[in-house]
Coordinates of C-alpha atoms in Angstrom, one line a residue:
X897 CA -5.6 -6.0 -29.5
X898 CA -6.8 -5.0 -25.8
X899 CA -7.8 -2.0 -24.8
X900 CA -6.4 -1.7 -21.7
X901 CA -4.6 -4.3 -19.4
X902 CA -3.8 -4.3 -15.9
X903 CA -0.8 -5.4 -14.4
X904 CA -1.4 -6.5 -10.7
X905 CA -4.6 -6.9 -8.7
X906 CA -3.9 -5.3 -5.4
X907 CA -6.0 -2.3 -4.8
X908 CA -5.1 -0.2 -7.1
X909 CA -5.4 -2.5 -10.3
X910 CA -8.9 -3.8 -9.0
X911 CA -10.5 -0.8 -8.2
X912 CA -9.0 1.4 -11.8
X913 CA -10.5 -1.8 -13.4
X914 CA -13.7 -1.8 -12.2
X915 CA -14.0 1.8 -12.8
X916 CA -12.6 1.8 -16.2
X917 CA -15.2 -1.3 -17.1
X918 CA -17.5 1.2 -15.7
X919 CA -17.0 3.7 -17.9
X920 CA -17.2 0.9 -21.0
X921 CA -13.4 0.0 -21.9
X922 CA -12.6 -3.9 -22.6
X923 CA -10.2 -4.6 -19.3
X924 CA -8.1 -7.5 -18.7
X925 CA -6.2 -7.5 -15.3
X926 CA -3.7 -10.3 -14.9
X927 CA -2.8 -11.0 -11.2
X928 CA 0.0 -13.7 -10.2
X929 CA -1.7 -15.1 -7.0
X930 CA -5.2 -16.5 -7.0
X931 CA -7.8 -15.2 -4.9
X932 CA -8.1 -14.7 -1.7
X933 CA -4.5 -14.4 -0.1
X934 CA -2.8 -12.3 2.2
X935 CA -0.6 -9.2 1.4
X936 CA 1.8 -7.6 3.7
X937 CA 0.3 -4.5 4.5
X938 CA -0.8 -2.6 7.8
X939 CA -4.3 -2.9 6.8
X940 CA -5.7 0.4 8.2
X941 CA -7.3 2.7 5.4
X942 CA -7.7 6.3 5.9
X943 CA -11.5 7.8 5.6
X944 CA -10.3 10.1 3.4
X945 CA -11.4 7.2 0.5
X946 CA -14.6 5.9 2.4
X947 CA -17.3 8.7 0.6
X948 CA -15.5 7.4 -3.1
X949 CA -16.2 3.6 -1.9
X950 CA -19.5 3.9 -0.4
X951 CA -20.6 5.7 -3.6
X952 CA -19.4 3.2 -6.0
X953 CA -20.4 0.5 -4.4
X954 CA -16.9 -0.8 -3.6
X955 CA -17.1 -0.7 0.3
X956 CA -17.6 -4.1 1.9
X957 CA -20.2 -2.9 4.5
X958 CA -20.7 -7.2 5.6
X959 CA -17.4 -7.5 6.8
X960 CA -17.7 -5.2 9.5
X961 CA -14.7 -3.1 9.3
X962 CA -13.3 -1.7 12.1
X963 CA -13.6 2.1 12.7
X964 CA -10.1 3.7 13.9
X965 CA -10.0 7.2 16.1
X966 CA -7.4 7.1 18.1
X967 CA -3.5 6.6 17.3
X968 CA -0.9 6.0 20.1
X969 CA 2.9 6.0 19.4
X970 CA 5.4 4.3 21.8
X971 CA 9.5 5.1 22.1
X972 CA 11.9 1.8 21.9
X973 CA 11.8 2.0 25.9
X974 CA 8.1 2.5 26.4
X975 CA 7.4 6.4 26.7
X976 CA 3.8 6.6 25.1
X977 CA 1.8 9.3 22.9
X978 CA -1.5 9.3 22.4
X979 CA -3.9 11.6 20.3
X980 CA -7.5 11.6 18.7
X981 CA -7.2 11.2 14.4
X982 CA -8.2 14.1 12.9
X983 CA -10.2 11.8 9.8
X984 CA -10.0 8.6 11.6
X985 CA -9.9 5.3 9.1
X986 CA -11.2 1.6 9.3
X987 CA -9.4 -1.5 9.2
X988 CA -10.2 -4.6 7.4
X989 CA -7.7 -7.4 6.0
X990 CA -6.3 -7.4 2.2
X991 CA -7.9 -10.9 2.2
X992 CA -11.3 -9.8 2.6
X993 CA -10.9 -6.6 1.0
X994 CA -9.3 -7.5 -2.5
X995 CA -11.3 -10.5 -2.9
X996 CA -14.8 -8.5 -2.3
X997 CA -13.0 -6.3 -4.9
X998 CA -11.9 -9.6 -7.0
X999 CA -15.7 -10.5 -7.3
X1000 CA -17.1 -7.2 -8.0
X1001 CA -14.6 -6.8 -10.8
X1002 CA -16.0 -10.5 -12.1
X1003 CA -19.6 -9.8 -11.8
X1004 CA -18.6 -6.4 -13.9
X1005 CA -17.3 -8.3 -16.5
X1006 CA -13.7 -7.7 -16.6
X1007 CA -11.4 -10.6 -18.0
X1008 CA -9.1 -11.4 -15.0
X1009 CA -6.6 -13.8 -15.2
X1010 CA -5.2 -15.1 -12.0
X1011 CA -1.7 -17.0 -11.4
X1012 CA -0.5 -15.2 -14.2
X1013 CA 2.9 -12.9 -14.2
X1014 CA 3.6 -10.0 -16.4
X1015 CA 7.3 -10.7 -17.0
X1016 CA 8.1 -8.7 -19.7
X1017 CA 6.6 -5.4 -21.5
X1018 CA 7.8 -3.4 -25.1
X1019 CA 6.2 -0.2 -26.4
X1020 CA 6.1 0.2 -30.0
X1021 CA 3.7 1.5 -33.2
X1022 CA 1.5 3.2 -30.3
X1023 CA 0.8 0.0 -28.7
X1024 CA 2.2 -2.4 -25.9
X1025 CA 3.5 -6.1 -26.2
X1026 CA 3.1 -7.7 -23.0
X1027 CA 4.3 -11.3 -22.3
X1028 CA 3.7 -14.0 -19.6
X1029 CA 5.4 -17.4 -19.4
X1030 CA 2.5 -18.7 -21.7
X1031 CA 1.0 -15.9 -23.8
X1032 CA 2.4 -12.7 -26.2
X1033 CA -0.4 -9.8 -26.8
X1034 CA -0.8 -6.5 -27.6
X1035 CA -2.9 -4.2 -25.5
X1036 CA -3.5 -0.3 -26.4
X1037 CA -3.0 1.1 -22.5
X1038 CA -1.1 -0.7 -19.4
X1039 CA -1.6 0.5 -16.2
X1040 CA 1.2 -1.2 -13.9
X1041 CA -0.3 -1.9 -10.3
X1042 CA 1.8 -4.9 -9.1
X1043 CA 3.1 -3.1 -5.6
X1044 CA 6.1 -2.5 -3.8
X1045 CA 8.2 -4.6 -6.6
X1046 CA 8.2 -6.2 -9.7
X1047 CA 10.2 -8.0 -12.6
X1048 CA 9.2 -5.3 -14.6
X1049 CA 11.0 -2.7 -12.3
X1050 CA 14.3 -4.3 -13.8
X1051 CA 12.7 -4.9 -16.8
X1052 CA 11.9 -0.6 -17.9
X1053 CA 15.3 0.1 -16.4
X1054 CA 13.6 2.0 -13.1
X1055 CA 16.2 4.4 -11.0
X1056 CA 15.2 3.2 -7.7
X1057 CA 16.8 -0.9 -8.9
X1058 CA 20.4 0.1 -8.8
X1059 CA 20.4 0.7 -5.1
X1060 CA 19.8 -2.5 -2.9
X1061 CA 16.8 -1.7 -0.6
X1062 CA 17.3 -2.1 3.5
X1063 CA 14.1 -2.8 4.2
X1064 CA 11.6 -6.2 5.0
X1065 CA 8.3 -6.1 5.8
X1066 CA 6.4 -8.5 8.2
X1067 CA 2.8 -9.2 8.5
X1068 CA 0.6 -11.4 11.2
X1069 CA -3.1 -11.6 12.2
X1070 CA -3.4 -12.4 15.6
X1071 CA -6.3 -12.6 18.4
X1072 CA -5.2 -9.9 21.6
X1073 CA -6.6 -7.5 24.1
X1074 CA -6.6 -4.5 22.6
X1075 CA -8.8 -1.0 21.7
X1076 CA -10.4 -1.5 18.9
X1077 CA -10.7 2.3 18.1
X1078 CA -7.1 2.5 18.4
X1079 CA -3.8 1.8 15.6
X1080 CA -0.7 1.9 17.8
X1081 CA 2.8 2.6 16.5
X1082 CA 5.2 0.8 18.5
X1083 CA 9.3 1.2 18.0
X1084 CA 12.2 -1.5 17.8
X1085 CA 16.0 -0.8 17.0
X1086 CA 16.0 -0.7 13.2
X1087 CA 12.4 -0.8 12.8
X1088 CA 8.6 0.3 13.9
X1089 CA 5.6 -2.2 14.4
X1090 CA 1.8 -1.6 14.1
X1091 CA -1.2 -3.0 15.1
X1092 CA -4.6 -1.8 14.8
X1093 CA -8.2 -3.8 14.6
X1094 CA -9.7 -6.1 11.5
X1095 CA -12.5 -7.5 11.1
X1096 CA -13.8 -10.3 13.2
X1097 CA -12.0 -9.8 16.3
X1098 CA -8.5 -9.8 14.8
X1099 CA -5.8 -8.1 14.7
X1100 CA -3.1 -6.9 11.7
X1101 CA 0.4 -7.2 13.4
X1102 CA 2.6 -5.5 10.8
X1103 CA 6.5 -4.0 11.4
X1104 CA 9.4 -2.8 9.1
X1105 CA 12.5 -4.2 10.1
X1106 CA 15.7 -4.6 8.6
X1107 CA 17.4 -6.6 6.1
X1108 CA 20.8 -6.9 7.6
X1109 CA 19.5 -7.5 11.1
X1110 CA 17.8 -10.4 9.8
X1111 CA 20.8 -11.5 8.4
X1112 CA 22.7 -11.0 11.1
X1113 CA 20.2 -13.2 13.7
X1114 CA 19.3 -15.5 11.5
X1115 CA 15.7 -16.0 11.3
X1116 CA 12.7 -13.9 11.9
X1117 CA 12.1 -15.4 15.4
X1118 CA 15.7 -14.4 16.5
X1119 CA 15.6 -10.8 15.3
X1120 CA 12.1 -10.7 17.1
X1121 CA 13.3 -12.0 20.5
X1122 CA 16.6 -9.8 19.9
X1123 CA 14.9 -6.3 18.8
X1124 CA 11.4 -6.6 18.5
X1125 CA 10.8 -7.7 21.7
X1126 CA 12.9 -4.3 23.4
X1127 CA 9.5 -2.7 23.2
X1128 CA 7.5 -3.8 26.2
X1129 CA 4.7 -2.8 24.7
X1130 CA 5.7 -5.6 21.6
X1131 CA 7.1 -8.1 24.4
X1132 CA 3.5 -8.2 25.8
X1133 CA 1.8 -8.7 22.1
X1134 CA 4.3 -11.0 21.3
X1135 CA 4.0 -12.9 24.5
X1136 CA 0.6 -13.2 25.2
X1137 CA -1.5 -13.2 21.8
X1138 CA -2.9 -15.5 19.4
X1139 CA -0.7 -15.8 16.5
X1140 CA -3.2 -17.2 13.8
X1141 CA -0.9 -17.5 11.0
X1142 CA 1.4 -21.0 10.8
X1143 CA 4.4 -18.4 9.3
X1144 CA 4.2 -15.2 8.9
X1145 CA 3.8 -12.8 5.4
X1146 CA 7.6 -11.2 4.5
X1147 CA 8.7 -9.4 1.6
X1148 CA 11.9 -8.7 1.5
X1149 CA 14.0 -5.3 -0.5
X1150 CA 11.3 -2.6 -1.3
X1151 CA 12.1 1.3 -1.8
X1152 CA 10.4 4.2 -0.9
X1153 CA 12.7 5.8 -2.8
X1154 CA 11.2 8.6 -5.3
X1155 CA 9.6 6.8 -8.4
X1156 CA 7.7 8.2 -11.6
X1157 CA 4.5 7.8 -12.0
X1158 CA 4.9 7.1 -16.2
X1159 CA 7.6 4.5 -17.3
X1160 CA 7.9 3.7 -20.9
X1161 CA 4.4 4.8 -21.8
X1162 CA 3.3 2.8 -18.6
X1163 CA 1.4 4.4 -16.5
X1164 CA 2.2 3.5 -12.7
X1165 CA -0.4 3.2 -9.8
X1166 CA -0.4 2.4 -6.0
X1167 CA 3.2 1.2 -4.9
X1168 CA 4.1 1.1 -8.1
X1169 CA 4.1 4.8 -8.6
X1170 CA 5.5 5.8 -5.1
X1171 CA 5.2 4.2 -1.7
X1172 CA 4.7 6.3 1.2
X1173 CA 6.3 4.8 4.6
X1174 CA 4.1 2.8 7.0
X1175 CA 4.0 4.8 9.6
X1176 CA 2.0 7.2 7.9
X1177 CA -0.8 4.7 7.3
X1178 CA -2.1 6.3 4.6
X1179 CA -0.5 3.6 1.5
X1180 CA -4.0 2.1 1.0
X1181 CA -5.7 5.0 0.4
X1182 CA -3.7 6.6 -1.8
X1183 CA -3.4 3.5 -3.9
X1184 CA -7.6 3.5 -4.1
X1185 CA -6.9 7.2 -5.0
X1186 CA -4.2 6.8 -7.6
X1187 CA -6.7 4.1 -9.3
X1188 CA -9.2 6.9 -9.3
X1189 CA -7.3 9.6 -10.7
X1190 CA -5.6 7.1 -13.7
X1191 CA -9.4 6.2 -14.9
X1192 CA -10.7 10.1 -14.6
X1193 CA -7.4 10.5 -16.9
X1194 CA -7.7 8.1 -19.3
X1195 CA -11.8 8.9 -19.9
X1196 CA -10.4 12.4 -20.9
X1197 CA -7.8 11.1 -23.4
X1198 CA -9.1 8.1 -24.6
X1199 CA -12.4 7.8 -26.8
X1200 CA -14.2 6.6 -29.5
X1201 CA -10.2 4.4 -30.5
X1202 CA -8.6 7.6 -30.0
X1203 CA -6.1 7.8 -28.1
X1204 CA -3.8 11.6 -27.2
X1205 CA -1.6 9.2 -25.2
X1206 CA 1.3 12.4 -24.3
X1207 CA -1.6 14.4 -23.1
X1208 CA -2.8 11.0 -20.7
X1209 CA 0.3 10.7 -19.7
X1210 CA 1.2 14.3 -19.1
X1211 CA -2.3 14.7 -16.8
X1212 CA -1.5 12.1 -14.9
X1213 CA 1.8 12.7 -14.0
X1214 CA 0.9 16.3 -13.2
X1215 CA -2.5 15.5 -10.9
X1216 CA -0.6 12.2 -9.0
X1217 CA 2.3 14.5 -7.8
X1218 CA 0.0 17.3 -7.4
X1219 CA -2.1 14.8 -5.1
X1220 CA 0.6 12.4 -3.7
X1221 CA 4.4 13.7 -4.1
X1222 CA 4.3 16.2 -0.7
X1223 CA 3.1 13.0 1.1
X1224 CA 6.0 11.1 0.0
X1225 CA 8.6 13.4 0.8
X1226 CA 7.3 14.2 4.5
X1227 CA 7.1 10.6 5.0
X1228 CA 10.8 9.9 3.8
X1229 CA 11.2 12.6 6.4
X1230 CA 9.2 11.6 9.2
X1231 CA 11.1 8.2 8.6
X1232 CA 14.0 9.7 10.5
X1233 CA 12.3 9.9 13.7
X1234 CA 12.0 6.0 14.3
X1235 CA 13.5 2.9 14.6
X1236 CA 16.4 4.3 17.5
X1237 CA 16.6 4.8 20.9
X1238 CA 17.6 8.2 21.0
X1239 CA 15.2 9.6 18.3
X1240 CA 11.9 7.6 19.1
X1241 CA 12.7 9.4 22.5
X1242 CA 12.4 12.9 20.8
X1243 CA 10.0 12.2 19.0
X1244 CA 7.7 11.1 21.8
X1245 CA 9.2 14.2 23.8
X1246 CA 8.4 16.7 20.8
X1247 CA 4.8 15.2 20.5
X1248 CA 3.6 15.5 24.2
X1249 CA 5.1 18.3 24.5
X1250 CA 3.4 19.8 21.0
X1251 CA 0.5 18.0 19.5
X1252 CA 1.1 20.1 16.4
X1253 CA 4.0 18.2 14.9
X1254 CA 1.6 14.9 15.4
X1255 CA -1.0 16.8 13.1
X1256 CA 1.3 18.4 10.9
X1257 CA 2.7 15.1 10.0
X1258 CA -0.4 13.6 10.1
X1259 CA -2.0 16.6 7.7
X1260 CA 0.9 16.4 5.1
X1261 CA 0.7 12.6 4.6
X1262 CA -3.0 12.4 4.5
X1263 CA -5.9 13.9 1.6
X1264 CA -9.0 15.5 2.3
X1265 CA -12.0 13.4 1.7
X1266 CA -13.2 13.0 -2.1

């Protein structure tokens, strides 16, 4: 039997991994891409998590991230914000990023098995049976960390499945003139689009748009010209950059709809357990921090074969919506203010006219640094 296995390498699985290694547990991670490959995801981390990853070791320092101090927000018709970030953050791409966390994890011995899928999980006699398209096994702990959606969300019977979700996400790196000190937050009808600074000169183009308008055009190049592009601020990206990628990254139907953070005796991290709304650029961080908090638990609870799994469970779920669930809500919130005409005109109106709002928002969906 394992002791504890993984479900999903994004950041949160690699990181509670490495740190539950760390603290001597036998981990297995299974992840259903192969290393490296790119995630949707804005790709701008806030510095709220950059003492805990300089300290462990698990900040790439060679890839030159870039260091972000300045956020600008645009209405649909061009009316622009601007104000100084009270932590700041750093961008760097999820292909760098997870695979310097990929080999780190390798070099600390944990059993990761790539282009492997989770497809089916059972929780009985105080233990898990966890199955992929080749293999049945039986681990002690399972920490889900498998993102925005799963099989296994339909699988454990999770609230949030029984409601069709409106949203798609779109990701591209491209080459542009641009601050590099600077994510801006540009809106669309249905939808919001950032961009903000990677590593070697590039640039993570990244917008939520909407399922039905992209049924309605077509294609994503049609809802782009059709919506996207009513920001002049996106005509120019869109117009004049480098678009390095031959498609772009989609994902299609993901909910920021409240989730729990324990399902079945499965104890959720990162997007699994709640994700926070991009425009609050704060999803990366808090999955680094959800990873943190589920190994601090499971030291507590878990030692020498002995296992108090209601009080794990119990902790957990108390410190991650002690630490997260206020985020979640204001961003559902915030979430209101975008992707229209009229109210991306407010809300530009309402931040020039009172910085506070930008930094309440920006306070209430952001940690202090640990």
């Amino acid at each position: 039997m394992k002791e504890i296995t993984i479900i999903g390498g994004g950041l949160a699985g690699l990181v509670s991994s490495i740190l539950l290694q760390r603290k001597g547990y036998d981990v297995s991670l299974y992840e259903k891409k192969e290393y490296p490959f790119h995630r949707v995801c804005g790709e701008y981390i806030s510095d709220e998590v950059k003492p805990f990853l300089k300290r462990n070791g698990l900040f790439p320092d060679t890839s030159e991230p870039s260091e972000i101090k300045r956020f600008e927000f645009t209405s649909i018709k061009g009316r622009s914000f601007e104000l100084p970030l009270d932590l700041g953050g750093f961008g760097i791409s999820r292909y760098v990023l997870d695979d310097f966390l990929y080999q780190t994890a390798l070099k600390e011995g944990i059993n990761v098995v790539t282009k492997a899928t989770i497809i089916d999980t059972s929780f009985e006699a105080d233990r898990f049976v966890l199955s992929t398209a080749t293999e049945q096994f039986e681990t002690k702990v399972a920490i889900a960390a498998y993102g925005k959606k799963s099989v296994l969300d339909n699988k454990l019977q999770r609230g949030f499945t029984r409601k069709r979700a409106p949203f798609i996400g779109v990701k591209y790196h491209i080459k542009t003139d641009f601050p590099k000190d600077k994510i801006a937050l540009h809106n669309f009808p249905n939808g919001y689009c950032g961009i903000s600074a990677i590593e070697d000169d590039k640039y993570n183009l990244c917008y939520l748009g909407s399922r039905d308008r992209l049924r309605k055009y077509g294609s994503i190049t049609a809802m782009e010209e059709a919506e996207v592009k009513r920001n002049p601020y996106l005509k120019g990206i869109f117009e004049n950059a480098d678009f390095l990628f031959d498609k772009p990254e989609v994902i299609n139907e993901f909910s920021f709809a409240p989730k729990s953070a324990v399902e079945e005796h499965v104890l959720m991290t990162g997007d699994s357990a709640g994700l926070i709304t991009p425009l609050c650029g704060n999803g990366m961080a808090m999955a680094i921090h959800s990873a943190k908090i589920v190994a601090d638990c499971i030291e507590r609870h878990y030692t020498k074969d002995k296992l108090n799994r209601e009080a794990l469970e119990k902790e957990y779920t108390k410190t991650w919506n002690d630490t997260f669930k206020k985020r979640l809500r204001v961003g559902r919130r915030t979430q209101a203010l975008f992707g229209s005409s009229i109210t991306s005109e407010i809300a530009v109106s309402l931040m020039k006219n009172s910085s506070f709002l930008a930094y309440q928002i920006m306070k209430n969906t952001h940690g202090q640094p640990f």
